[in-house]
Amino acid sequence: TNVLIENRPYLSIAGATLDSLKVGDPIAIDVQVVNTGRTPAIDVMAGTKIQIGDLGFFPDGGHEAIDVPRARIGSNQKTSLSLSRRPLTADEMRGLQSGLMELLAHGELRFTGDSPPARPFDPFRCCLTYSPETLALVACDNRGFINRDKAVFR
């Protein structure tokens, strides 16, 4: 009903930053998640994956750590999720700098609302790609990923 729709949590990505890319260092991304809904999102679970491949590659779509950590994000509150993956190789760095390879960070947020009756909502899915020209993460909507915001995150 309309009351349930009006009073539910709405999660989205408010921003994302990528630590400087260095050969041998883990790839680290900090994602800011915001709840713009009227009620808290409970049991928030993030499933994420950072992948590097040839330009235009199709990611495998699997996610890591889909149910830990679980968080609670109150109405009009923001929280930070830190993603860190394996070290960047020299070949990957050359590929990213030359534009022949790309870095994708993709994932989904699953969550439940606590307004009676408590129920799970459809996951929020997102995809971010690294732009070597601007050294920023850019929201992408290709390859079957859904984005609610077209934005550049620094």
Tab-separated table of C-alpha atoms in Angstrom:
chain	number	residue	atom	x	y	z
A	1	THR	CA	0.000	0.000	0.000
A	2	ASN	CA	0.976	3.662	-0.215
A	3	VAL	CA	1.731	3.892	3.513
A	4	LEU	CA	4.293	1.090	3.219
A	5	ILE	CA	5.881	2.712	0.168
A	6	GLU	CA	6.047	6.133	1.830
A	7	ASN	CA	7.509	4.795	5.076
A	8	ARG	CA	10.114	2.383	3.757
A	9	PRO	CA	13.903	2.795	3.732
A	10	TYR	CA	15.565	3.819	0.444
A	11	LEU	CA	19.273	3.065	0.104
A	12	SER	CA	21.579	4.563	-2.501
A	13	ILE	CA	25.231	5.393	-3.065
A	14	ALA	CA	26.069	8.937	-1.920
A	15	GLY	CA	29.726	8.839	-2.914
A	16	ALA	CA	32.779	6.682	-3.356
A	17	THR	CA	36.510	7.231	-3.191
A	18	LEU	CA	39.319	5.120	-4.517
A	19	ASP	CA	42.619	5.125	-2.679
A	20	SER	CA	45.503	5.934	-4.959
A	21	LEU	CA	46.343	2.954	-7.137
A	22	LYS	CA	49.861	1.637	-6.530
A	23	VAL	CA	51.448	-1.522	-7.818
A	24	GLY	CA	51.647	-4.046	-4.987
A	25	ASP	CA	49.090	-2.261	-2.771
A	26	PRO	CA	45.568	-3.615	-2.245
A	27	ILE	CA	42.826	-1.951	-4.285
A	28	ALA	CA	40.757	-0.051	-1.696
A	29	ILE	CA	37.434	1.723	-2.223
A	30	ASP	CA	35.334	3.530	0.369
A	31	VAL	CA	31.608	3.696	-0.485
A	32	GLN	CA	29.165	6.033	1.267
A	33	VAL	CA	25.662	4.539	1.562
A	34	VAL	CA	22.721	6.786	2.480
A	35	ASN	CA	19.179	5.974	3.566
A	36	THR	CA	16.844	8.665	2.236
A	37	GLY	CA	13.734	6.843	3.411
A	38	ARG	CA	11.573	7.619	6.422
A	39	THR	CA	12.409	4.465	8.381
A	40	PRO	CA	15.638	2.637	9.248
A	41	ALA	CA	17.130	-0.046	7.047
A	42	ILE	CA	18.042	-3.012	9.216
A	43	ASP	CA	20.139	-6.082	8.492
A	44	VAL	CA	21.920	-4.202	5.701
A	45	MET	CA	24.188	-6.640	3.863
A	46	ALA	CA	26.687	-5.667	1.190
A	47	GLY	CA	27.915	-7.997	-1.491
A	48	THR	CA	30.754	-6.514	-3.516
A	49	LYS	CA	33.430	-7.377	-5.988
A	50	ILE	CA	36.295	-5.423	-7.520
A	51	GLN	CA	37.455	-6.747	-10.872
A	52	ILE	CA	39.950	-5.674	-13.542
A	53	GLY	CA	39.711	-6.849	-17.128
A	54	ASP	CA	40.106	-5.844	-20.748
A	55	LEU	CA	38.098	-2.796	-21.803
A	56	GLY	CA	34.423	-3.764	-22.111
A	57	PHE	CA	34.775	-7.073	-20.229
A	58	PHE	CA	31.675	-8.593	-18.673
A	59	PRO	CA	32.177	-9.174	-14.918
A	60	ASP	CA	31.269	-12.564	-13.509
A	61	GLY	CA	28.634	-10.979	-11.276
A	62	GLY	CA	29.536	-12.920	-8.148
A	63	HIS	CA	29.739	-11.033	-4.890
A	64	GLU	CA	31.938	-11.519	-1.876
A	65	ALA	CA	30.872	-11.150	1.767
A	66	ILE	CA	27.167	-10.861	1.023
A	67	ASP	CA	26.142	-11.109	4.661
A	68	VAL	CA	28.891	-9.533	6.724
A	69	PRO	CA	28.984	-7.049	8.254
A	70	ARG	CA	25.301	-6.432	8.913
A	71	ALA	CA	24.476	-2.830	9.642
A	72	ARG	CA	21.586	-0.572	10.576
A	73	ILE	CA	21.209	2.709	8.706
A	74	GLY	CA	18.729	5.135	10.200
A	75	SER	CA	16.486	7.492	8.290
A	76	ASN	CA	18.564	10.233	6.608
A	77	GLN	CA	21.787	8.650	7.860
A	78	LYS	CA	24.949	7.718	6.015
A	79	THR	CA	27.403	4.917	6.619
A	80	SER	CA	30.692	3.943	5.059
A	81	LEU	CA	31.614	0.564	3.592
A	82	SER	CA	35.281	-0.135	2.924
A	83	LEU	CA	36.158	-2.551	0.152
A	84	SER	CA	39.688	-3.865	-0.132
A	85	ARG	CA	40.907	-6.524	-2.489
A	86	ARG	CA	44.088	-8.149	-3.675
A	87	PRO	CA	47.160	-6.121	-4.648
A	88	LEU	CA	47.312	-4.382	-8.020
A	89	THR	CA	49.802	-5.918	-10.464
A	90	ALA	CA	52.172	-3.959	-12.730
A	91	ASP	CA	50.408	-5.320	-15.845
A	92	GLU	CA	47.032	-4.170	-14.505
A	93	MET	CA	48.406	-0.708	-13.718
A	94	ARG	CA	49.810	-0.373	-17.260
A	95	GLY	CA	46.489	-1.574	-18.708
A	96	LEU	CA	44.468	0.903	-16.630
A	97	GLN	CA	46.768	3.818	-17.469
A	98	SER	CA	46.722	2.998	-21.193
A	99	GLY	CA	42.930	2.597	-21.284
A	100	LEU	CA	43.166	-1.005	-22.499
A	101	MET	CA	41.854	-2.357	-19.174
A	102	GLU	CA	39.214	-1.152	-16.744
A	103	LEU	CA	38.439	-1.506	-13.060
A	104	LEU	CA	34.850	-2.239	-12.039
A	105	ALA	CA	33.498	-2.219	-8.503
A	106	HIS	CA	30.059	-3.761	-8.467
A	107	GLY	CA	27.716	-5.068	-5.861
A	108	GLU	CA	24.382	-4.958	-4.184
A	109	LEU	CA	22.869	-3.910	-0.892
A	110	ARG	CA	20.221	-6.142	0.657
A	111	PHE	CA	18.183	-4.809	3.534
A	112	THR	CA	15.016	-5.100	5.578
A	113	GLY	CA	12.715	-2.380	6.835
A	114	ASP	CA	11.644	-2.348	10.470
A	115	SER	CA	8.189	-0.817	9.972
A	116	PRO	CA	5.515	-3.409	10.654
A	117	PRO	CA	5.491	-5.750	8.987
A	118	ALA	CA	9.284	-6.062	8.734
A	119	ARG	CA	10.113	-7.312	5.271
A	120	PRO	CA	13.027	-7.522	2.847
A	121	PHE	CA	13.203	-5.121	-0.084
A	122	ASP	CA	14.586	-5.599	-3.579
A	123	PRO	CA	18.365	-5.201	-3.522
A	124	PHE	CA	19.948	-1.932	-4.612
A	125	ARG	CA	22.535	-2.752	-7.307
A	126	CYS	CA	25.352	-0.528	-8.452
A	127	CYS	CA	28.416	-0.481	-10.647
A	128	LEU	CA	31.315	1.976	-10.501
A	129	THR	CA	34.148	2.194	-12.992
A	130	TYR	CA	37.521	3.883	-12.600
A	131	SER	CA	38.313	6.742	-14.981
A	132	PRO	CA	42.087	7.119	-15.525
A	133	GLU	CA	41.532	10.587	-17.043
A	134	THR	CA	39.900	12.017	-13.923
A	135	LEU	CA	41.244	9.500	-11.351
A	136	ALA	CA	37.649	9.159	-10.133
A	137	LEU	CA	34.966	6.487	-9.861
A	138	VAL	CA	32.050	6.961	-12.263
A	139	ALA	CA	28.630	5.328	-12.013
A	140	CYS	CA	28.016	3.011	-14.961
A	141	ASP	CA	24.769	1.504	-16.157
A	142	ASN	CA	25.983	-0.975	-18.739
A	143	ARG	CA	26.384	-4.736	-18.492
A	144	GLY	CA	23.072	-5.247	-16.742
A	145	PHE	CA	23.856	-3.217	-13.625
A	146	ILE	CA	21.270	-0.801	-12.310
A	147	ASN	CA	22.214	2.695	-11.166
A	148	ARG	CA	19.837	5.202	-9.723
A	149	ASP	CA	22.321	8.086	-9.841
A	150	LYS	CA	24.603	9.155	-12.682
A	151	ALA	CA	27.476	10.636	-10.769
A	152	VAL	CA	31.214	10.968	-10.525
A	153	PHE	CA	32.665	10.103	-7.152
A	154	ARG	CA	36.104	11.395	-6.144
